[in-house]
Tab-separated table of C-alpha atoms and ligand atoms in Angstrom:
chain	number	residue	atom	x	y	z
A	151	UNK	CA	-74.992	155.835	185.537
A	152	UNK	CA	-72.440	153.132	186.635
A	153	UNK	CA	-71.522	150.457	184.124
A	154	UNK	CA	-68.812	147.823	185.406
A	155	UNK	CA	-66.638	146.637	182.686
A	156	UNK	CA	-66.249	142.423	182.683
A	157	UNK	CA	-62.926	142.267	183.380
A	158	UNK	CA	-60.494	139.244	183.593
A	159	UNK	CA	-56.877	138.951	185.159
A	160	UNK	CA	-54.659	136.700	183.504
A	161	UNK	CA	-51.688	135.411	185.358
A	162	UNK	CA	-49.076	133.878	183.599
A	163	UNK	CA	-48.762	135.513	179.793
A	164	UNK	CA	-47.253	133.057	178.234
A	165	UNK	CA	-48.710	130.779	175.136
A	166	UNK	CA	-51.819	129.909	177.116
A	167	UNK	CA	-52.504	132.930	178.917
A	168	UNK	CA	-51.864	134.651	175.918
A	169	UNK	CA	-54.088	132.477	173.845
A	170	UNK	CA	-56.993	133.090	176.571
A	171	UNK	CA	-56.697	136.734	175.957
A	172	UNK	CA	-56.688	136.472	172.199
A	173	UNK	CA	-59.692	133.963	172.248
A	174	UNK	CA	-61.447	136.597	174.955
A	175	UNK	CA	-60.703	139.865	172.456
A	176	UNK	CA	-61.769	138.182	169.404
A	177	UNK	CA	-65.061	136.817	170.592
A	178	UNK	CA	-65.756	140.075	172.409
A	179	UNK	CA	-66.377	138.075	175.942
A	180	UNK	CA	-65.107	140.843	178.217
A	181	UNK	CA	-64.379	144.386	178.486
A	182	UNK	CA	-61.021	144.508	180.025
A	183	UNK	CA	-58.031	142.160	180.126
A	184	UNK	CA	-55.074	142.149	182.546
A	185	UNK	CA	-51.876	140.087	181.797
A	186	UNK	CA	-49.739	139.653	185.184
A	187	UNK	CA	-46.325	137.378	184.742
A	188	UNK	CA	-43.154	137.391	186.872
A	189	UNK	CA	-41.509	138.835	183.967
A	190	UNK	CA	-42.902	142.246	183.693
A	191	UNK	CA	-41.682	142.632	180.321
A	192	UNK	CA	-43.709	139.534	178.472
A	193	UNK	CA	-46.635	140.332	180.126
A	194	UNK	CA	-46.442	144.316	178.693
A	195	UNK	CA	-45.167	142.619	175.232
A	196	UNK	CA	-48.388	140.207	175.058
A	197	UNK	CA	-50.231	143.704	176.351
A	198	UNK	CA	-48.937	145.302	172.998
A	199	UNK	CA	-49.368	142.604	170.790
A	200	UNK	CA	-53.027	142.202	171.528
A	201	UNK	CA	-53.704	145.684	171.434
A	202	UNK	CA	-52.581	145.531	168.043
A	203	UNK	CA	-54.951	143.158	167.217
A	204	UNK	CA	-57.914	145.418	168.697
A	205	UNK	CA	-57.567	147.720	166.140
A	206	UNK	CA	-59.098	145.689	163.534
A	207	UNK	CA	-61.497	143.750	166.112
A	208	UNK	CA	-65.351	144.224	166.039
A	209	UNK	CA	-65.425	144.514	169.685
A	210	UNK	CA	-63.789	147.176	172.180
A	211	UNK	CA	-61.916	145.534	174.894
A	212	UNK	CA	-58.823	147.312	177.070
A	213	UNK	CA	-55.804	145.551	177.377
A	214	UNK	CA	-53.222	146.018	180.092
A	215	UNK	CA	-50.350	144.905	181.907
A	216	UNK	CA	-51.032	144.993	185.734
A	217	UNK	CA	-50.418	143.699	189.313
A	218	UNK	CA	-52.128	142.059	191.940
A	219	UNK	CA	-53.875	145.365	192.817
A	220	UNK	CA	-56.130	144.273	189.312
A	221	UNK	CA	-57.473	141.772	191.107
A	222	UNK	CA	-59.804	143.329	193.579
A	223	UNK	CA	-62.395	144.315	191.330
A	224	UNK	CA	-62.032	141.686	188.878
A	225	UNK	CA	-64.778	139.181	188.134
A	226	UNK	CA	-62.644	136.597	186.417
A	227	UNK	CA	-58.818	135.426	187.477
A	228	UNK	CA	-57.668	132.570	185.047
A	229	UNK	CA	-54.346	131.223	186.114
A	230	UNK	CA	-51.838	129.848	183.656
A	231	UNK	CA	-48.704	129.993	185.018
A	232	UNK	CA	-45.711	127.155	185.386
A	233	UNK	CA	-43.664	124.716	183.519
A	234	UNK	CA	-44.519	122.979	180.614
A	235	UNK	CA	-44.066	118.921	180.439
A	236	UNK	CA	-41.099	118.470	178.857
A	237	UNK	CA	-41.685	118.841	174.868
A	238	UNK	CA	-39.468	116.347	174.174
A	239	UNK	CA	-41.551	113.405	175.867
A	240	UNK	CA	-41.033	110.921	178.749
A	241	UNK	CA	-43.047	113.386	181.553
A	242	UNK	CA	-46.513	113.151	182.409
A	243	UNK	CA	-48.525	116.628	183.405
A	244	UNK	CA	-48.574	115.130	186.834
A	245	UNK	CA	-44.725	115.016	186.808
A	246	UNK	CA	-44.813	119.184	186.730
A	247	UNK	CA	-46.710	119.221	190.118
A	248	UNK	CA	-43.665	120.065	192.454
A	249	UNK	CA	-42.468	122.888	189.964
A	250	UNK	CA	-45.958	124.206	189.370
A	251	UNK	CA	-46.406	124.584	193.308
A	252	UNK	CA	-43.505	126.223	193.322
A	253	UNK	CA	-44.824	128.742	190.666
A	254	UNK	CA	-48.258	128.876	192.132
A	255	UNK	CA	-47.390	129.460	195.631
A	256	UNK	CA	-46.668	133.147	195.396
A	257	UNK	CA	-49.745	133.383	193.333
A	258	UNK	CA	-52.071	132.112	195.919
A	259	UNK	CA	-50.466	134.316	198.550
A	260	UNK	CA	-51.324	137.114	196.781
A	261	UNK	CA	-54.934	136.601	195.628
A	262	UNK	CA	-55.323	135.750	199.548
A	263	UNK	CA	-54.482	139.014	200.468
A	264	UNK	CA	-56.733	140.659	197.788
A	265	UNK	CA	-60.433	141.430	198.375
A	266	UNK	CA	-61.036	139.043	194.947
A	267	UNK	CA	-65.069	138.020	195.094
A	268	UNK	CA	-65.284	136.576	191.437
A	269	UNK	CA	-64.518	133.049	189.908
A	270	UNK	CA	-61.311	131.423	189.478
A	271	UNK	CA	-60.437	129.158	186.711
A	272	UNK	CA	-57.182	127.323	186.956
A	273	UNK	CA	-55.110	126.305	183.881
A	274	UNK	CA	-51.891	125.179	185.198
A	275	UNK	CA	-51.012	121.596	185.324
A	276	UNK	CA	-51.548	118.953	187.085
A	277	UNK	CA	-54.951	120.940	186.655
A	278	UNK	CA	-57.205	118.941	189.046
A	279	UNK	CA	-55.044	118.944	191.842
A	280	UNK	CA	-53.435	122.575	191.273
A	281	UNK	CA	-56.811	123.960	191.542
A	282	UNK	CA	-57.667	121.910	194.787
A	283	UNK	CA	-54.482	123.645	196.034
A	284	UNK	CA	-55.380	126.733	195.065
A	285	UNK	CA	-58.808	126.591	196.299
A	286	UNK	CA	-57.357	125.314	199.700
A	287	UNK	CA	-54.876	127.678	200.349
A	288	UNK	CA	-56.994	130.948	199.077
A	289	UNK	CA	-60.269	129.952	200.969
A	290	UNK	CA	-62.089	130.826	198.251
A	291	UNK	CA	-65.842	129.410	198.211
A	292	UNK	CA	-65.386	125.736	196.105
A	293	UNK	CA	-68.544	126.682	194.230
A	294	UNK	CA	-65.787	129.588	192.624
A	295	UNK	CA	-62.700	127.744	191.930
A	296	UNK	CA	-62.768	125.735	188.975
A	297	UNK	CA	-60.521	124.189	186.102
A	298	UNK	CA	-60.822	123.766	182.304
A	299	UNK	CA	-59.409	120.011	183.171
A	300	UNK	CA	-61.135	118.013	180.546
A	301	UNK	CA	-63.282	120.642	178.676
A	302	UNK	CA	-60.287	120.456	176.405
A	303	UNK	CA	-59.831	116.348	176.396
A	304	UNK	CA	-63.510	116.357	175.829
A	305	UNK	CA	-63.335	118.590	172.641
A	306	UNK	CA	-60.291	116.269	171.480
A	307	UNK	CA	-62.629	113.298	171.758
A	308	UNK	CA	-65.785	115.020	170.057
A	309	UNK	CA	-63.288	115.728	167.136
A	310	UNK	CA	-62.069	112.834	167.066
A	311	UNK	CA	-65.269	110.646	167.085
A	312	UNK	CA	-66.465	113.424	164.557
A	313	UNK	CA	-63.813	112.443	161.953
A	314	UNK	CA	-64.838	108.810	162.216
A	315	UNK	CA	-68.270	109.284	161.619
A	316	UNK	CA	-68.262	112.240	159.315
A	317	UNK	CA	-70.981	114.065	161.848
A	318	UNK	CA	-70.499	117.676	163.203
A	319	UNK	CA	-68.809	117.390	166.495
A	320	UNK	CA	-71.409	119.784	168.271
A	321	UNK	CA	-74.239	117.125	167.467
A	322	UNK	CA	-71.948	114.593	169.271
A	323	UNK	CA	-72.107	114.224	173.175
A	324	UNK	CA	-69.255	112.507	174.428
A	325	UNK	CA	-66.557	113.428	176.937
A	326	UNK	CA	-63.665	112.526	179.178
A	327	UNK	CA	-64.093	112.624	182.732
A	328	UNK	CA	-61.855	112.534	185.827
A	329	UNK	CA	-58.240	113.858	185.406
A	330	UNK	CA	-57.118	116.054	182.906
A	331	UNK	CA	-54.444	113.731	182.185
A	332	UNK	CA	-53.450	109.800	182.177
A	333	UNK	CA	-55.953	108.661	184.296
A	334	UNK	CA	-58.962	110.357	182.450
A	335	UNK	CA	-61.916	108.015	181.366
A	336	UNK	CA	-64.731	108.131	179.177
A	337	UNK	CA	-68.618	106.805	180.199
A	338	UNK	CA	-69.375	105.401	176.805
A	339	UNK	CA	-72.473	104.434	177.763
A	340	UNK	CA	-73.377	107.991	178.239
A	341	UNK	CA	-72.086	108.835	174.948
A	342	UNK	CA	-74.658	109.675	172.448
A	343	UNK	CA	-75.537	111.395	168.725
A	344	UNK	CA	-78.122	114.206	169.781
A	345	UNK	CA	-79.628	111.902	172.189
A	346	UNK	CA	-79.348	108.940	170.608
A	347	UNK	CA	-77.292	106.265	172.427
A	348	UNK	CA	-73.670	105.617	170.809
A	349	UNK	CA	-73.944	101.776	172.181
A	350	UNK	CA	-77.295	101.614	170.610
A	351	UNK	CA	-76.059	102.979	167.079
A	352	UNK	CA	-73.128	100.614	167.053
A	353	UNK	CA	-75.980	97.478	167.622
A	354	UNK	CA	-78.395	98.876	165.124
A	355	UNK	CA	-75.920	99.758	162.650
A	356	UNK	CA	-72.736	97.396	162.361
A	357	UNK	CA	-71.630	98.604	159.258
A	358	UNK	CA	-70.626	102.117	160.071
A	359	UNK	CA	-71.240	102.822	164.083
A	360	UNK	CA	-70.376	99.111	164.811
A	361	UNK	CA	-66.857	99.503	163.105
A	362	UNK	CA	-65.880	102.033	165.875
A	363	UNK	CA	-63.174	101.276	168.033
A	364	UNK	CA	-64.020	102.803	171.482
A	365	UNK	CA	-60.400	102.222	173.289
A	366	UNK	CA	-58.687	103.538	170.124
A	367	UNK	CA	-60.612	106.596	169.852
A	368	UNK	CA	-60.426	107.450	173.153
A	369	UNK	CA	-56.381	106.809	173.560
A	370	UNK	CA	-56.439	109.031	170.398
A	371	UNK	CA	-58.304	112.049	172.045
A	372	UNK	CA	-56.244	111.797	175.166
A	373	UNK	CA	-52.997	111.822	172.820
A	374	UNK	CA	-54.177	114.909	171.599
A	375	UNK	CA	-52.319	116.936	173.830
A	376	UNK	CA	-49.232	115.396	173.379
A	377	UNK	CA	-49.037	115.313	169.424
A	378	UNK	CA	-49.271	118.973	169.749
A	379	UNK	CA	-46.873	119.561	172.366
A	380	UNK	CA	-44.217	117.464	170.689
A	381	UNK	CA	-45.218	119.350	167.552
A	382	UNK	CA	-44.769	122.782	168.215
A	383	UNK	CA	-43.897	123.018	172.128
A	384	UNK	CA	-46.869	124.286	173.663
A	385	UNK	CA	-50.858	123.924	172.952
A	386	UNK	CA	-52.602	126.979	172.941
A	387	UNK	CA	-55.304	127.465	170.884
A	388	UNK	CA	-57.739	124.436	172.050
A	389	UNK	CA	-57.159	125.727	175.688
A	390	UNK	CA	-57.770	129.439	174.701
A	391	UNK	CA	-60.760	128.708	173.449
A	392	UNK	CA	-61.897	126.241	176.073
A	393	UNK	CA	-61.489	128.974	178.606
A	394	UNK	CA	-63.192	131.636	176.571
A	395	UNK	CA	-65.945	129.485	176.299
A	396	UNK	CA	-65.965	128.578	180.081
A	397	UNK	CA	-65.784	132.539	180.839
A	398	UNK	CA	-68.538	133.580	178.379
A	399	UNK	CA	-70.755	130.882	180.012
A	400	UNK	CA	-70.037	132.929	183.432
A	401	UNK	CA	-70.289	136.308	182.016
A	402	UNK	CA	-73.707	135.329	180.176
A	403	UNK	CA	-75.085	133.490	183.254
A	404	UNK	CA	-75.629	130.664	180.933
A	405	UNK	CA	-75.891	128.328	183.322
A	406	UNK	CA	-74.819	126.065	180.742
A	407	UNK	CA	-73.754	122.234	181.277
A	408	UNK	CA	-69.436	122.574	181.114
A	409	UNK	CA	-67.257	119.532	181.578
A	410	UNK	CA	-65.329	121.171	184.341
A	411	UNK	CA	-62.962	120.294	187.358
A	412	UNK	CA	-64.999	120.780	190.686
A	413	UNK	CA	-64.761	120.046	194.413
A	414	UNK	CA	-66.939	116.782	194.452
A	415	UNK	CA	-69.172	116.650	198.044
A	416	UNK	CA	-70.656	113.000	197.259
A	417	UNK	CA	-71.321	113.170	193.544
A	418	UNK	CA	-70.410	109.886	191.840
A	419	UNK	CA	-69.627	108.062	195.217
A	420	UNK	CA	-66.690	110.836	195.625
A	421	UNK	CA	-65.719	113.832	198.257
A	422	UNK	CA	-62.656	116.254	199.053
A	423	UNK	CA	-61.567	115.733	195.497
A	424	UNK	CA	-61.396	117.855	192.645
A	425	UNK	CA	-62.516	116.258	188.992
A	426	UNK	CA	-63.815	116.872	186.135
A	427	UNK	CA	-67.798	116.088	186.058
A	428	UNK	CA	-70.388	117.454	183.932
A	429	UNK	CA	-71.801	120.791	186.065
A	430	UNK	CA	-73.877	123.927	185.616
A	431	UNK	CA	-72.146	126.867	185.305
A	432	UNK	CA	-73.333	130.525	185.792
A	433	UNK	CA	-72.450	133.508	187.026
A	434	UNK	CA	-71.696	132.259	190.633
A	435	UNK	CA	-70.305	129.440	189.387
A	436	UNK	CA	-70.911	126.133	190.035
A	437	UNK	CA	-74.895	125.276	190.643
A	438	UNK	CA	-74.978	121.784	190.436
A	439	UNK	CA	-73.393	118.482	189.167
A	440	UNK	CA	-75.065	116.446	186.770
A	441	UNK	CA	-74.645	112.595	187.566
A	442	UNK	CA	-74.398	110.620	184.435
A	443	UNK	CA	-75.834	107.472	184.901
A	444	UNK	CA	-72.593	105.679	184.441
A	445	UNK	CA	-72.024	101.695	184.306
A	446	UNK	CA	-70.618	99.738	187.438
A	447	UNK	CA	-67.379	99.553	185.692
A	448	UNK	CA	-67.298	103.105	184.441
A	449	UNK	CA	-67.705	104.430	188.258
A	450	UNK	CA	-64.437	102.375	188.859
A	451	UNK	CA	-62.663	103.921	186.467
A	452	UNK	CA	-63.748	107.284	187.492
A	453	UNK	CA	-62.776	106.397	191.163
A	454	UNK	CA	-59.274	105.021	190.196
A	455	UNK	CA	-58.839	108.635	188.549
A	456	UNK	CA	-60.205	110.528	191.599
A	457	UNK	CA	-57.586	108.581	193.699
A	458	UNK	CA	-54.812	109.728	191.814
A	459	UNK	CA	-55.975	113.244	192.573
A	460	UNK	CA	-56.297	112.512	195.927
A	461	UNK	CA	-53.021	111.167	196.034
A	462	UNK	CA	-51.240	113.742	194.278
A	463	UNK	CA	-52.896	116.187	196.229
A	464	UNK	CA	-51.422	114.916	199.185
A	465	UNK	CA	-48.102	115.438	198.264
A	466	UNK	CA	-48.822	118.930	196.990
A	467	UNK	CA	-50.027	119.856	200.222
A	468	UNK	CA	-46.026	118.928	201.709
A	469	UNK	CA	-44.313	120.533	198.925
B	591	NAD	N1	-55.467	122.444	181.344
B	591	NAD	C1	-54.706	122.392	180.195
B	591	NAD	O1	-55.753	122.097	179.184
B	591	NAD	C2	-53.210	123.036	179.882
B	591	NAD	C3	-53.012	123.293	178.412
B	591	NAD	C4	-52.022	123.816	178.115
B	591	NAD	C5	-50.861	124.066	179.183
B	591	NAD	N2	-51.482	123.734	180.526
B	591	NAD	C6	-50.688	124.412	181.528
B	591	NAD	O2	-50.499	125.931	181.550
B	591	NAD	C7	-49.435	126.381	182.308
B	591	NAD	C8	-48.397	127.351	181.223
B	591	NAD	O3	-48.444	126.704	180.205
B	591	NAD	P1	-47.642	127.527	178.827
B	591	NAD	O4	-47.502	126.773	177.775
B	591	NAD	O5	-48.590	128.795	178.590
B	591	NAD	O6	-46.240	127.619	179.405
B	591	NAD	P2	-45.163	129.197	179.123
B	591	NAD	O7	-44.064	128.936	179.691
B	591	NAD	O8	-45.577	129.668	177.829
B	591	NAD	O9	-45.572	130.256	179.985
B	591	NAD	C9	-45.905	130.047	181.065
B	591	NAD	C10	-45.975	131.662	182.050
B	591	NAD	O10	-45.992	131.557	183.456
B	591	NAD	C11	-45.221	132.712	183.971
B	591	NAD	N3	-45.421	132.367	185.460
B	591	NAD	C12	-44.356	131.099	185.964
B	591	NAD	N4	-44.422	131.583	187.290
B	591	NAD	C13	-45.066	133.033	187.711
B	591	NAD	C14	-45.867	133.541	188.538
B	591	NAD	N5	-45.406	132.904	189.599
B	591	NAD	N6	-46.467	134.427	188.575
B	591	NAD	C15	-46.766	134.922	187.629
B	591	NAD	N7	-46.486	134.222	186.122
B	591	NAD	C16	-45.482	133.060	186.232
B	591	NAD	C17	-44.237	132.387	183.324
B	591	NAD	O11	-43.088	133.691	183.540
B	591	NAD	C18	-44.701	132.427	181.771
B	591	NAD	O12	-44.669	133.565	180.758
B	591	NAD	C19	-48.369	125.040	182.296
B	591	NAD	O13	-48.824	124.704	183.777
B	591	NAD	C20	-49.394	124.086	181.387
B	591	NAD	O14	-48.714	122.862	181.817
B	591	NAD	C21	-52.737	123.457	180.806
């Protein structure tokens, strides 16, 4: 009998990469985790640290530090290499584009030379533009190259709303779309509490729902990443868990609707741009983009966000 282990290769074993690995291990989502880092000693150290944890975990998982020969039979590659925005402030994720492209170039070359036939999830920022760059440069099919992008911003948005409303966040359907960055937008007209329109609830219950300040909530959720970065110098638990959630969805072929960055092909009136949208995700990658019935104004905001990515993607190609 030939049972193939579920293998994930994590390229960039820093704060994010290590937490993706930890989240996968603690939840028993895969059987093998391989860390690759330009600093081999760091990949080795993350391996040893995670291996120590596996002794007390309920799931068996093999962890090792490796190299690009490991991607040939991997089902999933996670790219989490690259610099962080200055943790003392003043930089956007998009400002790290040039530095991240430099870090990504050798990764792209190595993946291109490999026999990788699985799904690649990019986390490195600016996530949507870097994902587009990786897809173009590796030539991997677009449905198999995605980014976590606003998976995390959506979690932050639901968390803020949950606290305002005192309702469990899993019962709140509200999402950030477009860029994992400054131009992201929230299609509030599509937000609901377990299917009941948030707008309708605000109208019907002015004393509770009606008091929500949606602009402030969106702003607070968008600032969430910066609050964490400025406070502790990195963000890791939220993104580690977000990536693990997508990997679980893929391995289990859940076909769950996930808020991920995908290459758009006419959906929402956009083409040839990576942006976060709700999409069905399964074992072969992106199955279908779900087009929410946004208002004209929301579509305009989404288009502006796509323009930001398009503009910066052009710059990336010349870097
Ligand atoms: N999308 C998101 O939601 C999200 C959240 C947090 C961080 N990030 C991004 O993830 C990336 C990593 O963040 P971090 O906090 O882990 O940073 P970090 O500095 O802790 O780790 C980055 C790691 O990448 C390695 N690296 C650099 N170039 C490499 C290469 N060519 N090949 C292999 N490894 C290489 C470094 O040695 C380092 O260990 C950044 O781009 C950051 O902006 C994205």
